[in-house]
PDB file of C-alpha atoms in Angstrom:
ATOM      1  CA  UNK S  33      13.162  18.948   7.789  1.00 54.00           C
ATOM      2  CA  UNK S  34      13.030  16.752  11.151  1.00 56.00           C
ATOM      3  CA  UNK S  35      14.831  17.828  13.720  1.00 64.00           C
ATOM      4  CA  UNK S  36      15.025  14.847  16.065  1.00 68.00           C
ATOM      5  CA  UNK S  37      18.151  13.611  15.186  1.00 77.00           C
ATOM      6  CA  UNK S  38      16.459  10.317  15.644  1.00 82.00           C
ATOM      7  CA  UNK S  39      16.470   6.851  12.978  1.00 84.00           C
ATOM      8  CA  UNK S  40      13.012   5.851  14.532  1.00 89.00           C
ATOM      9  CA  UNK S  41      11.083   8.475  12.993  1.00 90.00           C
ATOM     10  CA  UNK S  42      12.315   6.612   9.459  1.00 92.00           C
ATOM     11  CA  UNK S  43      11.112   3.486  11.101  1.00 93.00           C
ATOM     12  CA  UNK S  44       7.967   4.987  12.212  1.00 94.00           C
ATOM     13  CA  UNK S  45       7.697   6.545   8.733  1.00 94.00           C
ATOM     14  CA  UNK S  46       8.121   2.660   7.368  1.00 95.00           C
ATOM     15  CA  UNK S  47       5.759   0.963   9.636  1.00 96.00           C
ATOM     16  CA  UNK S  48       2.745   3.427   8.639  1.00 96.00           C
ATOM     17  CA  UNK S  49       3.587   2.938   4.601  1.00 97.00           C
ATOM     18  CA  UNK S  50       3.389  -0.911   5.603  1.00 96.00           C
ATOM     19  CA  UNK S  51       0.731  -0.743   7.832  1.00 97.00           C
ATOM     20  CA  UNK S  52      -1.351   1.390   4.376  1.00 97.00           C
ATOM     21  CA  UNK S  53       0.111  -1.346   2.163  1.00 97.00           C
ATOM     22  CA  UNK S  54      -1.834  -3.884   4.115  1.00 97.00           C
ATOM     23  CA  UNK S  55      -5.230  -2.018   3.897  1.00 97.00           C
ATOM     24  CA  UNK S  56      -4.342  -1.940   0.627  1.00 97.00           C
ATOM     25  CA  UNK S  57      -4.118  -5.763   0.224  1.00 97.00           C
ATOM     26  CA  UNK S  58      -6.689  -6.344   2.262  1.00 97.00           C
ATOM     27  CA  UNK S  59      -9.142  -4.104  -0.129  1.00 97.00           C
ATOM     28  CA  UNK S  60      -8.089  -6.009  -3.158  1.00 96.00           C
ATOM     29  CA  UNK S  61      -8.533  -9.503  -1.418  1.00 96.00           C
ATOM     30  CA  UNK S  62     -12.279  -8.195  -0.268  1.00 96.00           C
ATOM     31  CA  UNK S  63     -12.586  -6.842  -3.964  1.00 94.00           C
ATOM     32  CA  UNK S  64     -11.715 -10.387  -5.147  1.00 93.00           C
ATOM     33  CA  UNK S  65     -13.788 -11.993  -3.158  1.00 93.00           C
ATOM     34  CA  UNK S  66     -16.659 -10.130  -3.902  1.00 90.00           C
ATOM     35  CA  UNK S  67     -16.320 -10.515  -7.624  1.00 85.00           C
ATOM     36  CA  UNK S  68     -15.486 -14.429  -7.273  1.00 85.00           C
ATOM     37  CA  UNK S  69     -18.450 -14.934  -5.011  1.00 83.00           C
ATOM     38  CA  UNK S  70     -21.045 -13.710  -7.044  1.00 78.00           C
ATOM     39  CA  UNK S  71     -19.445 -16.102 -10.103  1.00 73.00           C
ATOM     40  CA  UNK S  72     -19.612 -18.815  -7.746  1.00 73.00           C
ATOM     41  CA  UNK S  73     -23.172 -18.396  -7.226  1.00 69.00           C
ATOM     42  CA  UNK S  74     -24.013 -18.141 -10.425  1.00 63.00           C
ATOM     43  CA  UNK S  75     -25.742 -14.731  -9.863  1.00 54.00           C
ATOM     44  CA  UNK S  76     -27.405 -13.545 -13.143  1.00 59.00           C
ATOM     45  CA  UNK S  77     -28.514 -10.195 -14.686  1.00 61.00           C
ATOM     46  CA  UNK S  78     -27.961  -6.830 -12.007  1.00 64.00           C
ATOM     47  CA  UNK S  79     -26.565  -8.563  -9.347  1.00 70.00           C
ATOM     48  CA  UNK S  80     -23.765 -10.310 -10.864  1.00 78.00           C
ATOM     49  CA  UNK S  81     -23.156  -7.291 -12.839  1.00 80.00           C
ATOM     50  CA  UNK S  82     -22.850  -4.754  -9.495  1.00 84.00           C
ATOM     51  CA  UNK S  83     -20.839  -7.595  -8.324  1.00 85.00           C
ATOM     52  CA  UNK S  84     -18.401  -7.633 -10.395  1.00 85.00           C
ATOM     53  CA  UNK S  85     -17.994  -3.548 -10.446  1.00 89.00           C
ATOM     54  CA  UNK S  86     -18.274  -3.328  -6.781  1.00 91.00           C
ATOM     55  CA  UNK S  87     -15.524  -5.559  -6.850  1.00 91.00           C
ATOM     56  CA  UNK S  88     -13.409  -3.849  -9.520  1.00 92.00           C
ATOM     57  CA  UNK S  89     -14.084  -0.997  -7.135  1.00 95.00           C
ATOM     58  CA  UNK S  90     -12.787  -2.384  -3.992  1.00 96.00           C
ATOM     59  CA  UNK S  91      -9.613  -3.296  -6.576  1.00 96.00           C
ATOM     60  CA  UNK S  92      -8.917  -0.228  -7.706  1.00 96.00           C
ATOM     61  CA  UNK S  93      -9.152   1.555  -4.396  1.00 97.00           C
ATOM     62  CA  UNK S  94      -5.943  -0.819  -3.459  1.00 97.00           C
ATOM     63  CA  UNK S  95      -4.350   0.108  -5.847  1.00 97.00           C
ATOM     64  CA  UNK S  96      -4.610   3.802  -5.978  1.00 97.00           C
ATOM     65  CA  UNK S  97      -3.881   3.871  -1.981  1.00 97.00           C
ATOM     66  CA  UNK S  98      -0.523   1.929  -2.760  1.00 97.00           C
ATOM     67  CA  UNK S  99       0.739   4.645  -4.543  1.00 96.00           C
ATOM     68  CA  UNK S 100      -0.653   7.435  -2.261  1.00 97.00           C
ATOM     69  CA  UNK S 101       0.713   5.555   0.571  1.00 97.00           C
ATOM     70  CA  UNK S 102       3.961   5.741  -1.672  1.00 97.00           C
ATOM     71  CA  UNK S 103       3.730   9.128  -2.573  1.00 97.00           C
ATOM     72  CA  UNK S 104       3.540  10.161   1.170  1.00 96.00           C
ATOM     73  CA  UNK S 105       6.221   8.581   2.607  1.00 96.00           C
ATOM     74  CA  UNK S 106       8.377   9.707  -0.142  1.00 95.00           C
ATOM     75  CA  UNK S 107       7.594  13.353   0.975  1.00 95.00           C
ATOM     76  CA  UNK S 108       8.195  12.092   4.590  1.00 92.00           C
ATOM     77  CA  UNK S 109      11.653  10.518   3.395  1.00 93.00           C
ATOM     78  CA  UNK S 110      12.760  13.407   1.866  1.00 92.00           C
ATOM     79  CA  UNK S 111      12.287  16.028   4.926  1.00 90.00           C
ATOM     80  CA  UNK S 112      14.304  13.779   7.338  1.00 90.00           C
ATOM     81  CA  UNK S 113      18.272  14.708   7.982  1.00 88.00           C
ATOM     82  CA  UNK S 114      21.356  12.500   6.836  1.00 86.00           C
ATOM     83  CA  UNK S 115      21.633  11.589  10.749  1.00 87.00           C
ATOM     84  CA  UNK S 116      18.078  10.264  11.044  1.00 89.00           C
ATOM     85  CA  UNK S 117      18.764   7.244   8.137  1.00 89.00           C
ATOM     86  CA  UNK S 118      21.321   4.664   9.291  1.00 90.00           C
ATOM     87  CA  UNK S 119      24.128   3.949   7.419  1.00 89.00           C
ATOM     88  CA  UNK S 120      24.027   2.011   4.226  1.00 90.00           C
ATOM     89  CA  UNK S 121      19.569   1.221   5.297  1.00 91.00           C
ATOM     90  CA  UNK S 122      17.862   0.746   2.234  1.00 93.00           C
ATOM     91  CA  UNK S 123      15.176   3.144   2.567  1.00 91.00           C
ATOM     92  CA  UNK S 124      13.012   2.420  -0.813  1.00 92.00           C
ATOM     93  CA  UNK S 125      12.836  -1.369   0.300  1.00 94.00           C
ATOM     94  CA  UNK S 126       9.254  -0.993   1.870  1.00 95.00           C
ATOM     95  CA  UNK S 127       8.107   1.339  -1.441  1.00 96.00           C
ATOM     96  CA  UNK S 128       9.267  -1.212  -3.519  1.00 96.00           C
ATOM     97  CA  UNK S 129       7.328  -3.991  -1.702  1.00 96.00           C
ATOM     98  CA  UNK S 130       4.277  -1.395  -1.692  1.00 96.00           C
ATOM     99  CA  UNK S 131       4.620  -0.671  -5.240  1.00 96.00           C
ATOM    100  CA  UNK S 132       4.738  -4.270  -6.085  1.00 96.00           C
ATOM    101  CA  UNK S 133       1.557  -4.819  -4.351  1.00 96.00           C
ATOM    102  CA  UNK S 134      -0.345  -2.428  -6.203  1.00 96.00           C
ATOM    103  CA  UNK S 135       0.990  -3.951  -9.593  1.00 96.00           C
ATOM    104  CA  UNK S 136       0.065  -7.069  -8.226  1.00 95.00           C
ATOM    105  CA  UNK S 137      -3.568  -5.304  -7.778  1.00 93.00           C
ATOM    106  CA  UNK S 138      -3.531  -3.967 -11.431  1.00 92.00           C
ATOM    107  CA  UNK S 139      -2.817  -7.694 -12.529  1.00 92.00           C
ATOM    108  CA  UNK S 140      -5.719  -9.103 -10.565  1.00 82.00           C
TER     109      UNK S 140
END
């Protein structure tokens, strides 16, 4: 439990699950564009192939560091006091948008 007394170590809390949700994107969107590339190009046999699993790769990694990134700031959440959340803050709004990125990833 957090002593501080303090609603910016919440915020600081939500800016690094963001700031992972991001990397996350960002790591499907490379993932993407590796596999779509190597269609594009009309790559055949091995290289097309580690394309597209490279890809998947890059894909998957998004997705499982959403829901680390998730995991962790629900165990950061739950150590801080009732005077460190504001009143009536929705504090699962950034998990929910992280969350939804990773589904997002699943879909792609």
């Amino acid at each position: 439990m957090s002593s501080l007394e303090d609603p910016r170590v919440l915020f600081a809390a939500e800016r690094t699950l963001l700031a992972w949700t991001r990397t996350a994107a960002g790591l499907m969107a490379v993932g993407f564009l590796i596999d779509r590339s190597a269609a594009v190009m009309h790559e055949s046999g091995l290289g097309h192939a580690l394309a597209l699993w490279v890809g998947i790769g890059f894909v998957v990694l998004g997705v499982v560091l959403c829901g680390v990134s998730v995991a962790h700031f629900r165990r950061g959440v739950a150590g801080l006091g009732p005077r460190e959340i504001p009143e009536r803050y929705w504090v699962n709004l950034a998990a929910l948008a992280s969350i939804g990125v990773g589904l997002l990833g699943l879909a792609l």
